[in-house]
XYZ file of N, CA and C in Angstrom:
699
model
N 0.762 -1.260 0.234
C 0.014 0.027 0.172
C 1.047 1.138 -0.071
N 0.588 2.288 -0.619
C 1.445 3.459 -0.864
C 1.014 4.419 0.262
N 1.862 4.821 1.032
C 2.201 5.340 2.219
C 2.379 6.697 2.233
N 2.095 7.517 1.393
C 2.732 8.848 1.152
C 1.341 9.710 0.283
N 1.505 11.054 0.419
C 0.363 11.806 -0.193
C 0.655 13.280 -0.524
N 0.207 14.194 -1.119
C 0.251 15.525 -1.547
C -0.072 16.257 -0.677
N 0.081 16.923 0.262
C -1.000 18.014 0.876
C -0.861 19.213 0.448
N -1.830 19.660 -0.300
C -1.907 21.108 -0.435
C -1.422 22.270 0.695
N -1.174 23.056 0.743
C -0.965 24.611 1.574
C -1.561 25.766 1.344
N -1.867 26.445 2.083
C -2.244 27.628 1.792
C -1.693 28.624 0.596
N -0.277 28.497 1.003
C 0.264 29.331 -0.013
C 0.500 28.753 -1.462
N -0.201 27.868 -1.810
C -0.332 27.224 -3.368
C 0.579 26.133 -3.784
N 1.365 25.951 -2.341
C 2.345 24.888 -2.532
C 1.989 23.315 -1.850
N 2.541 22.232 -2.054
C 2.333 20.808 -1.693
C 3.438 20.444 -0.816
N 3.222 19.438 0.242
C 3.883 18.992 1.458
C 3.599 17.727 0.734
N 5.001 16.700 0.825
C 4.976 15.328 0.664
C 5.047 14.586 2.460
N 3.810 14.024 2.531
C 3.834 13.335 3.914
C 3.649 11.979 3.345
N 4.665 11.271 4.419
C 4.879 10.136 3.765
C 5.674 9.230 4.814
N 6.097 8.030 4.734
C 6.352 6.737 6.057
C 7.063 6.122 4.918
N 8.193 5.035 5.983
C 8.889 4.236 5.059
C 9.980 4.614 3.655
N 9.493 4.014 2.845
C 10.337 4.606 1.662
C 9.697 5.952 1.117
N 8.977 6.503 1.897
C 8.417 7.882 1.242
C 9.098 9.481 2.287
N 9.480 8.534 3.636
C 10.311 9.326 4.463
C 11.878 9.796 3.600
N 11.310 10.927 2.964
C 12.649 11.318 2.153
C 14.014 11.679 3.223
N 13.531 12.240 4.434
C 14.382 12.907 5.453
C 15.550 11.304 5.529
N 14.386 10.091 5.685
C 15.618 9.270 6.344
C 16.357 8.711 5.075
N 15.518 8.621 4.009
C 15.953 7.957 3.004
C 17.366 9.328 2.114
N 17.451 10.207 2.254
C 18.858 11.204 2.101
C 19.718 11.205 3.180
N 19.253 11.146 4.468
C 20.478 10.748 5.421
C 21.222 9.192 5.158
N 20.275 8.481 4.973
C 21.029 7.017 4.730
C 21.960 6.929 3.606
N 21.137 7.503 2.274
C 22.347 7.623 1.244
C 23.549 8.677 1.581
N 23.396 9.435 2.305
C 24.642 10.110 2.768
C 25.666 9.330 3.650
N 24.877 8.756 4.638
C 26.076 7.638 5.082
C 26.639 6.617 4.289
N 25.706 6.086 3.228
C 26.491 5.382 2.615
C 27.731 5.844 1.877
N 27.171 6.841 1.363
C 28.617 7.456 0.781
C 29.868 7.936 1.674
N 29.668 8.316 2.886
C 30.190 8.261 3.772
C 31.409 7.366 3.953
N 30.405 6.097 4.268
C 31.113 4.706 4.162
C 31.738 4.084 3.163
N 32.179 4.965 2.071
C 32.620 4.359 0.835
C 31.688 3.574 -0.093
N 30.184 3.375 0.155
C 29.891 2.864 -0.490
C 28.491 3.598 -1.628
N 29.604 4.214 -2.650
C 29.375 5.406 -3.612
C 27.794 5.051 -4.467
N 28.087 3.686 -4.959
C 26.994 3.173 -5.949
C 25.864 2.489 -5.511
N 25.630 2.262 -4.515
C 24.758 2.166 -3.335
C 24.164 3.374 -3.078
N 24.924 4.444 -2.521
C 24.177 5.639 -2.536
C 23.334 6.036 -3.519
N 24.043 6.155 -4.943
C 23.646 6.680 -5.741
C 22.517 5.501 -6.048
N 22.628 4.652 -6.246
C 21.116 3.564 -6.161
C 20.090 4.058 -5.442
N 20.223 4.058 -4.264
C 19.320 4.510 -3.017
C 18.604 5.909 -3.711
N 19.314 7.050 -3.794
C 18.682 8.085 -4.577
C 17.864 8.200 -5.657
N 18.573 7.317 -6.849
C 17.736 7.068 -7.886
C 16.370 6.347 -7.679
N 16.380 5.724 -6.766
C 15.026 4.781 -6.321
C 14.022 5.510 -5.619
N 14.642 6.597 -4.880
C 13.757 7.515 -3.734
C 13.395 8.340 -5.074
N 13.983 9.401 -6.507
C 13.445 9.942 -7.072
C 12.422 9.157 -7.979
N 12.523 7.758 -8.433
C 11.502 7.345 -9.276
C 10.481 7.174 -8.385
N 10.587 6.810 -6.829
C 9.135 6.299 -6.174
C 8.381 8.019 -5.933
N 9.281 8.972 -5.802
C 8.790 10.404 -5.821
C 7.767 10.822 -7.247
N 8.575 10.537 -8.565
C 7.759 10.876 -9.737
C 6.558 10.069 -9.776
N 6.299 8.929 -9.074
C 5.358 7.847 -9.533
C 4.018 8.705 -8.527
N 4.570 9.682 -7.417
C 3.814 10.325 -6.985
C 2.838 11.749 -7.392
N 3.757 12.044 -8.205
C 3.119 13.346 -9.131
C 2.327 12.979 -10.371
N 1.073 14.018 -10.101
C 0.252 13.663 -10.880
C 0.903 14.047 -12.271
N 0.166 13.933 -13.367
C 0.481 14.248 -14.732
C -0.396 15.278 -15.428
N 0.361 16.384 -16.096
C -0.074 17.229 -16.383
C -1.114 18.484 -15.408
N -0.090 18.431 -14.325
C -0.542 19.490 -13.175
C 0.542 19.797 -12.364
N 0.815 21.382 -12.706
C 1.590 22.294 -11.725
C 1.698 22.018 -10.196
N 2.819 21.263 -10.014
C 3.151 21.333 -8.652
C 4.112 21.955 -8.080
N 4.201 22.717 -6.943
C 5.367 23.305 -6.444
C 5.421 22.633 -5.176
N 6.234 22.360 -4.755
C 6.551 21.541 -3.328
C 6.905 22.521 -2.341
N 6.654 22.383 -1.234
C 7.172 23.264 0.091
C 8.409 23.564 0.340
N 9.477 24.416 -0.100
C 10.772 24.073 0.666
C 10.627 23.959 1.802
N 9.839 24.994 2.855
C 10.180 24.798 4.180
C 9.351 23.642 4.769
N 9.128 22.702 4.128
C 8.775 21.572 4.728
C 9.292 20.563 4.486
N 9.865 19.778 5.968
C 11.550 19.012 5.918
C 11.385 17.982 4.675
N 10.391 17.098 4.669
C 10.239 16.002 4.036
C 10.040 16.689 2.353
N 9.478 17.161 1.942
C 9.443 17.950 0.647
C 10.736 18.572 0.405
N 11.291 18.843 1.062
C 12.828 19.735 1.036
C 13.616 18.281 0.359
N 13.727 17.693 1.556
C 14.606 16.542 1.360
C 14.443 16.031 0.101
N 12.964 15.752 -0.708
C 12.675 15.055 -2.027
C 13.593 15.980 -2.923
N 13.333 17.143 -2.388
C 13.793 18.170 -3.758
C 15.260 17.987 -3.658
N 16.104 17.643 -2.634
C 17.585 17.615 -2.644
C 18.037 16.187 -2.821
N 17.015 15.191 -2.824
C 17.535 13.834 -3.428
C 17.257 14.072 -5.159
N 16.432 14.596 -5.721
C 16.256 14.905 -7.269
C 17.622 15.451 -7.545
N 18.515 16.546 -6.620
C 19.321 17.281 -7.023
C 20.397 16.750 -7.013
N 20.427 15.622 -5.863
C 21.850 14.979 -5.688
C 21.932 13.803 -6.810
N 20.685 13.320 -7.215
C 20.649 12.549 -8.261
C 21.001 12.803 -9.425
N 20.396 14.321 -9.678
C 21.042 14.792 -11.110
C 22.629 14.746 -10.872
N 23.119 15.172 -9.862
C 24.917 15.182 -9.940
C 25.387 13.736 -10.062
N 24.723 12.942 -9.116
C 25.469 11.459 -9.647
C 25.373 11.319 -11.218
N 24.342 11.242 -11.849
C 24.208 11.312 -13.260
C 25.396 12.195 -13.985
N 25.309 13.366 -13.678
C 26.581 14.171 -14.121
C 27.650 13.757 -14.157
N 27.975 12.963 -12.839
C 29.484 12.611 -12.752
C 30.009 11.157 -13.710
N 28.579 10.672 -13.728
C 29.039 9.826 -14.273
C 28.979 9.834 -16.134
N 28.478 11.127 -16.550
C 28.663 11.386 -17.887
C 27.319 11.518 -18.363
N 26.288 11.159 -17.680
C 24.762 10.556 -18.144
C 24.480 12.102 -17.940
N 24.365 13.137 -18.999
C 24.265 14.551 -18.804
C 22.632 14.821 -19.146
N 22.228 13.695 -20.326
C 20.639 13.904 -20.783
C 19.649 13.400 -19.255
N 20.171 12.462 -18.630
C 19.521 12.165 -17.250
C 19.745 13.129 -16.651
N 20.781 13.681 -16.123
C 20.907 14.959 -15.267
C 20.301 16.040 -15.519
N 20.294 16.303 -16.768
C 19.339 17.400 -17.053
C 17.825 17.397 -16.995
N 17.487 16.114 -17.320
C 16.045 15.911 -17.178
C 15.732 15.838 -15.623
N 16.303 15.443 -14.684
C 16.371 15.642 -13.307
C 16.081 16.948 -13.021
N 17.115 17.901 -13.524
C 17.059 19.377 -12.694
C 15.791 19.728 -13.334
N 15.485 19.904 -14.739
C 14.202 20.202 -15.389
C 12.972 19.967 -14.099
N 13.056 18.693 -14.043
C 11.929 18.443 -13.157
C 12.148 19.201 -11.884
N 13.460 19.304 -11.267
C 13.247 19.875 -9.983
C 12.982 21.477 -10.098
N 13.574 22.129 -11.212
C 13.040 23.364 -10.938
C 11.323 23.868 -11.382
N 10.696 22.660 -11.929
C 9.034 22.812 -12.145
C 8.691 22.920 -10.793
N 9.478 21.949 -9.670
C 8.904 21.385 -8.426
C 9.335 22.537 -7.441
N 10.272 23.187 -8.033
C 10.748 24.388 -7.111
C 11.240 25.833 -7.701
N 10.551 26.282 -8.615
C 10.637 27.511 -9.400
C 11.697 28.466 -8.812
N 11.624 28.386 -7.233
C 12.603 29.175 -6.775
C 14.170 29.042 -6.908
N 14.310 27.660 -7.205
C 15.494 27.143 -7.671
C 16.777 27.370 -5.971
N 15.878 26.951 -4.671
C 16.874 26.811 -3.704
C 18.126 26.245 -3.645
N 17.745 25.184 -4.521
C 19.224 24.209 -4.605
C 19.851 24.677 -5.674
N 19.828 25.674 -6.112
C 20.668 26.221 -7.137
C 20.782 25.110 -8.273
N 19.878 24.349 -8.880
C 19.936 23.530 -10.076
C 20.302 24.118 -11.116
N 20.170 25.439 -11.243
C 20.290 25.990 -12.835
C 21.878 26.172 -12.909
N 22.699 26.052 -12.240
C 24.271 25.712 -12.564
C 24.520 24.944 -12.950
N 24.031 23.741 -12.590
C 24.683 22.115 -13.289
C 23.932 21.872 -14.347
N 22.500 22.269 -14.257
C 21.343 22.176 -15.608
C 22.451 23.005 -16.765
N 22.910 24.476 -16.506
C 23.616 24.949 -17.406
C 24.708 24.114 -18.304
N 25.661 23.613 -17.201
C 27.040 22.468 -17.671
C 26.452 21.401 -18.376
N 25.094 20.807 -17.964
C 24.665 19.743 -18.781
C 24.238 20.268 -20.000
N 23.667 21.190 -20.406
C 23.186 21.683 -21.493
C 24.412 22.250 -22.628
N 25.742 22.430 -21.840
C 26.657 22.664 -22.632
C 27.169 21.306 -23.333
N 27.454 20.521 -22.347
C 27.845 19.253 -22.577
C 27.118 18.086 -23.496
N 25.590 18.708 -23.472
C 24.773 17.882 -24.556
C 24.648 18.733 -25.689
N 25.709 20.118 -25.961
C 25.699 20.955 -27.052
C 24.174 21.494 -27.616
N 23.421 21.839 -26.400
C 21.924 22.159 -26.375
C 22.074 23.899 -25.993
N 22.856 24.392 -26.842
C 23.601 25.925 -27.033
C 22.028 26.956 -26.790
N 21.163 26.683 -27.031
C 19.704 27.370 -27.250
C 19.089 27.494 -25.763
N 19.387 26.133 -25.413
C 18.527 25.596 -23.646
C 19.942 26.485 -23.012
N 20.850 26.329 -23.228
C 22.017 26.903 -22.843
C 22.003 28.454 -22.542
N 21.530 29.348 -23.621
C 21.336 30.510 -23.427
C 20.138 30.978 -22.750
N 19.192 29.653 -22.504
C 18.023 30.302 -21.486
C 18.522 30.187 -20.284
N 18.623 29.249 -19.816
C 19.182 29.399 -18.209
C 20.651 29.697 -17.868
N 21.279 30.198 -18.340
C 22.626 30.633 -18.045
C 22.155 32.187 -17.463
N 21.310 32.662 -17.612
C 20.664 34.207 -16.945
C 20.121 33.814 -15.458
N 20.073 32.646 -15.246
C 19.783 32.258 -14.024
C 20.747 32.050 -13.022
N 22.005 32.038 -13.404
C 23.462 31.718 -12.824
C 23.744 33.347 -12.401
N 24.231 33.577 -11.268
C 24.656 35.001 -10.747
C 25.730 35.135 -11.729
N 26.100 36.368 -11.983
C 26.945 36.670 -12.476
C 28.323 36.758 -11.296
N 28.162 36.603 -10.307
C 28.814 36.611 -8.941
C 29.782 35.680 -8.757
N 29.216 34.203 -9.832
C 29.726 32.904 -9.332
C 30.614 32.626 -10.654
N 31.854 32.133 -10.159
C 32.956 32.122 -10.989
C 32.377 31.064 -12.080
N 31.596 30.024 -12.054
C 31.035 29.077 -12.891
C 30.655 29.603 -14.051
N 29.787 30.592 -13.882
C 29.352 31.420 -14.977
C 30.290 31.929 -16.321
N 31.062 32.732 -15.423
C 32.226 32.761 -16.278
C 32.916 31.582 -17.094
N 33.021 30.760 -16.495
C 33.781 29.360 -16.812
C 32.887 28.613 -18.302
N 31.336 28.762 -17.741
C 30.397 28.528 -18.758
C 30.492 29.091 -19.939
N 30.565 30.760 -19.628
C 30.773 31.634 -20.995
C 31.698 31.178 -21.988
N 32.732 31.220 -21.318
C 33.767 30.785 -21.908
C 33.615 29.470 -22.688
N 33.612 28.331 -22.256
C 33.469 27.343 -22.543
C 32.297 27.329 -23.987
N 31.227 27.816 -23.682
C 30.363 28.062 -24.718
C 30.624 28.820 -25.703
N 31.147 29.616 -25.467
C 32.163 30.328 -27.006
C 32.915 29.619 -27.716
N 33.932 29.209 -26.627
C 34.580 28.034 -27.104
C 34.052 26.810 -28.476
N 33.106 26.177 -27.458
C 32.523 25.400 -28.549
C 31.899 25.545 -29.740
N 31.390 26.817 -29.724
C 30.562 27.711 -30.762
C 31.645 27.947 -32.029
N 32.911 28.882 -31.352
C 33.826 29.363 -32.357
C 35.311 28.794 -32.141
N 35.408 28.110 -31.592
C 36.519 27.483 -31.499
C 37.868 28.607 -31.101
N 37.500 29.290 -30.273
C 38.261 30.338 -29.420
C 37.610 31.131 -28.192
N 38.548 31.614 -27.538
C 37.865 32.405 -26.186
C 37.762 33.896 -26.532
N 36.605 34.149 -26.080
C 36.109 35.709 -26.097
C 37.411 36.552 -25.516
N 37.798 37.633 -25.791
C 39.075 38.062 -25.043
C 38.026 39.096 -23.839
N 36.601 39.108 -24.095
C 36.183 40.191 -22.747
C 36.049 39.259 -22.017
N 35.410 37.981 -21.895
C 35.393 37.352 -20.869
C 36.402 36.710 -20.482
N 37.455 36.417 -21.504
C 38.552 35.703 -20.617
C 39.415 36.908 -19.616
N 39.457 38.028 -19.962
C 39.833 39.074 -19.457
C 38.995 39.388 -17.916
N 37.794 39.100 -17.833
C 37.160 38.956 -17.001
C 37.573 37.750 -15.853
N 37.507 36.912 -16.205
C 37.763 35.612 -15.476
C 39.003 36.253 -14.845
N 39.949 36.359 -15.567
C 41.689 36.509 -15.193
C 41.383 37.559 -13.818
N 40.615 38.457 -14.258
C 40.729 39.753 -13.193
C 39.371 39.466 -12.025
N 38.617 39.038 -12.365
C 37.381 38.955 -11.059
C 37.626 37.303 -10.577
N 38.176 36.398 -11.357
C 38.032 35.207 -10.397
C 39.402 34.703 -10.788
N 40.427 35.532 -10.463
C 42.051 35.145 -10.741
C 42.186 33.516 -9.970
N 41.765 33.192 -8.308
C 42.255 31.900 -8.380
C 41.439 30.831 -8.777
N 40.417 31.075 -9.249
C 39.620 30.279 -10.451
C 40.524 29.911 -11.855
N 40.871 30.953 -12.013
C 41.724 31.131 -13.334
C 43.213 29.985 -13.112
N 44.066 30.506 -12.077
C 44.869 29.627 -11.573
C 44.550 28.469 -11.634
N 43.516 27.878 -10.891
C 43.038 26.608 -10.591
C 42.683 26.014 -11.866
N 42.367 26.611 -12.862
C 41.810 25.638 -13.966
C 42.851 25.611 -15.200
N 44.034 26.607 -14.825
C 45.300 26.301 -15.738
C 46.252 25.598 -15.096
N 46.076 25.071 -13.582
C 47.225 24.390 -13.315
C 47.198 23.050 -13.743
N 48.393 22.210 -13.618
C 48.559 21.055 -13.836
C 47.933 19.680 -13.134
N 47.960 20.333 -11.757
C 47.747 19.143 -10.777
C 46.468 19.923 -9.996
N 45.692 19.105 -9.463
C 44.457 19.267 -8.713
C 43.839 18.311 -7.510
N 45.131 18.439 -6.866
C 45.161 17.410 -5.336
C 44.205 17.497 -4.552
N 43.436 16.491 -4.182
C 42.181 16.277 -3.050
C 42.806 15.984 -1.797
N 43.991 16.791 -1.773
C 44.951 16.232 -0.259
C 43.922 16.427 1.264
N 44.909 16.357 2.127
C 44.281 16.699 3.330
C 44.056 18.223 3.656
N 45.101 19.058 2.719
C 44.826 20.567 3.338
C 43.855 21.033 2.723
N 43.609 20.275 1.363
C 42.170 21.128 0.575
C 40.737 20.649 1.150
N 40.741 19.533 1.953
C 39.768 18.436 2.670
C 39.623 19.590 3.854
N 40.578 19.856 4.733
C 40.388 20.519 5.805
C 40.172 21.857 5.521
N 40.730 22.519 4.541
C 40.033 24.205 3.725
C 38.661 24.055 3.937
N 38.170 23.168 2.737
C 36.800 23.271 2.231
C 35.434 22.871 3.163
N 36.048 22.183 4.043
C 35.123 21.591 4.958
C 35.257 22.604 6.477
N 35.950 23.446 6.279
C 36.249 24.960 7.506
C 34.733 25.531 7.128
N 34.598 26.372 8.313
C 33.473 27.462 8.546
C 33.732 28.424 7.181
N 34.676 28.689 6.988
C 35.000 29.548 6.122
C 36.203 29.535 5.075
N 35.639 28.716 4.032
C 36.708 27.827 3.276
C 37.330 28.987 2.326
N 38.565 29.237 1.975
C 39.806 30.307 1.089
C 38.815 30.001 -0.336
N 39.045 31.069 -1.181
C 38.221 31.165 -2.397
C 39.417 30.042 -3.219
N 40.682 29.745 -2.348
C 41.672 28.772 -3.455
C 40.988 27.392 -3.160
N 40.487 27.149 -2.382
C 39.651 25.950 -1.950
C 38.451 25.714 -2.839
N 37.650 26.980 -3.171
C 36.415 26.779 -3.697
C 36.698 26.742 -4.979
N 37.799 27.498 -5.574
C 38.153 27.292 -7.084
C 38.409 25.531 -7.714
N 39.502 25.060 -6.566
C 39.536 23.560 -6.500
C 38.358 22.780 -6.618
N 37.679 23.220 -5.446
C 36.149 22.404 -5.551
C 35.610 22.466 -6.809
N 35.174 23.742 -7.335
C 34.426 23.733 -8.834
C 35.367 22.575 -9.830
N 37.000 23.175 -9.847
C 37.533 21.994 -10.752
C 36.843 20.767 -10.566
N 37.282 20.249 -9.622
C 36.781 18.964 -9.246
C 35.378 18.381 -9.296
N 34.559 19.116 -8.984
C 33.196 19.229 -9.537
C 32.661 18.933 -10.915
N 33.686 19.406 -11.830
C 33.794 19.531 -12.856
C 34.589 18.840 -14.005
N 35.394 18.144 -13.145
C 36.539 17.426 -13.677
C 36.596 16.607 -14.722
N 35.343 15.579 -14.889
C 34.593 14.875 -15.832
C 34.411 15.776 -17.392
N 33.869 16.966 -17.123
C 34.192 17.284 -18.397
C 35.264 17.759 -19.354
N 36.361 18.274 -18.490
C 37.355 18.248 -18.970
C 38.352 17.374 -19.732
N 38.183 16.051 -18.870
C 38.267 14.745 -19.341
C 37.759 14.516 -20.538
N 36.829 14.751 -20.739
C 35.967 14.762 -22.325
C 36.346 15.756 -23.263
N 36.577 17.035 -22.803
C 36.910 18.320 -23.725
C 38.186 18.889 -23.135
N 39.165 18.288 -23.290
C 40.380 18.735 -22.916
C 40.828 20.009 -23.305
N 40.550 20.129 -24.807
C 40.759 21.353 -25.718
C 40.569 22.738 -24.823
N 39.628 22.417 -24.130
C 38.927 23.982 -23.614
C 40.002 24.242 -22.644
N 40.399 23.292 -21.617
C 41.343 23.514 -20.895
C 42.672 23.938 -21.462
N 43.403 23.346 -22.315
C 44.301 23.744 -23.407
C 44.456 25.064 -23.749
N 43.110 25.799 -23.890
C 43.141 27.041 -24.523
C 43.156 28.050 -23.583
N 42.645 27.560 -22.437
C 42.926 28.583 -20.958
C 44.178 28.636 -20.329
N 44.938 27.486 -20.805
C 46.299 27.504 -20.525
C 47.437 27.799 -21.180
N 46.749 27.981 -22.598
C 47.383 28.851 -23.778
C 47.510 30.508 -23.251
N 45.992 30.904 -22.728
C 45.886 32.318 -22.900
C 46.972 32.579 -21.067
N 47.123 31.550 -20.619
C 47.931 31.939 -19.557
C 49.509 32.143 -19.865
N 49.984 31.498 -20.398
C 51.014 31.835 -21.113
C 51.404 33.205 -21.840
N 50.304 33.486 -22.682
C 50.447 34.813 -23.057
C 50.276 36.000 -22.430
N 50.120 35.564 -21.032
C 49.891 37.105 -20.381
C 51.407 37.400 -20.077
């Protein structure tokens, strides 16, 4: 028997009320424990199965916004985002994008900042028109936006736009240094820094590299172009 329901709220949103496999708070917590214990594949499978259960709850052809301030509904949204990351990291950009598109339908305010990863997915899929639509939802204060604009232009034209390249070098210098470095160790020093209350911008730059490293293994020419521009500086 299904032990879950979508309960409407006065704010025109819905709360997922459920138990057992529909207690998404516990499911998310368990998946994170699996990951900490080194059972990464099991954690990914758990999140994807939870997403499938969630998808079955959603009515077809009806707009549903989940209530972010409700713990079980928020956990459900976080599971979708985490599963999108899982698929991104194994280069399943199409599934990752589909998950994020659903996430943004359920949470139009984008509390999880899924637009950023979705933009990377669209570029990886060479969906430039979709990328153009979503990139405006990524803050220009984010170094990732600059990286994506440079990569997008490089994929279209085979060269880096001078204006955006200059901005990347000047406004996001630690990121430019990281993205043109030869090595990016996830060593104890980095882990201590990134897990601290106030990680340095250098650690954040390495985190962005590590989060997107699979892209640069597939498209190394973009990184080579960045490195070549560093040599010209």
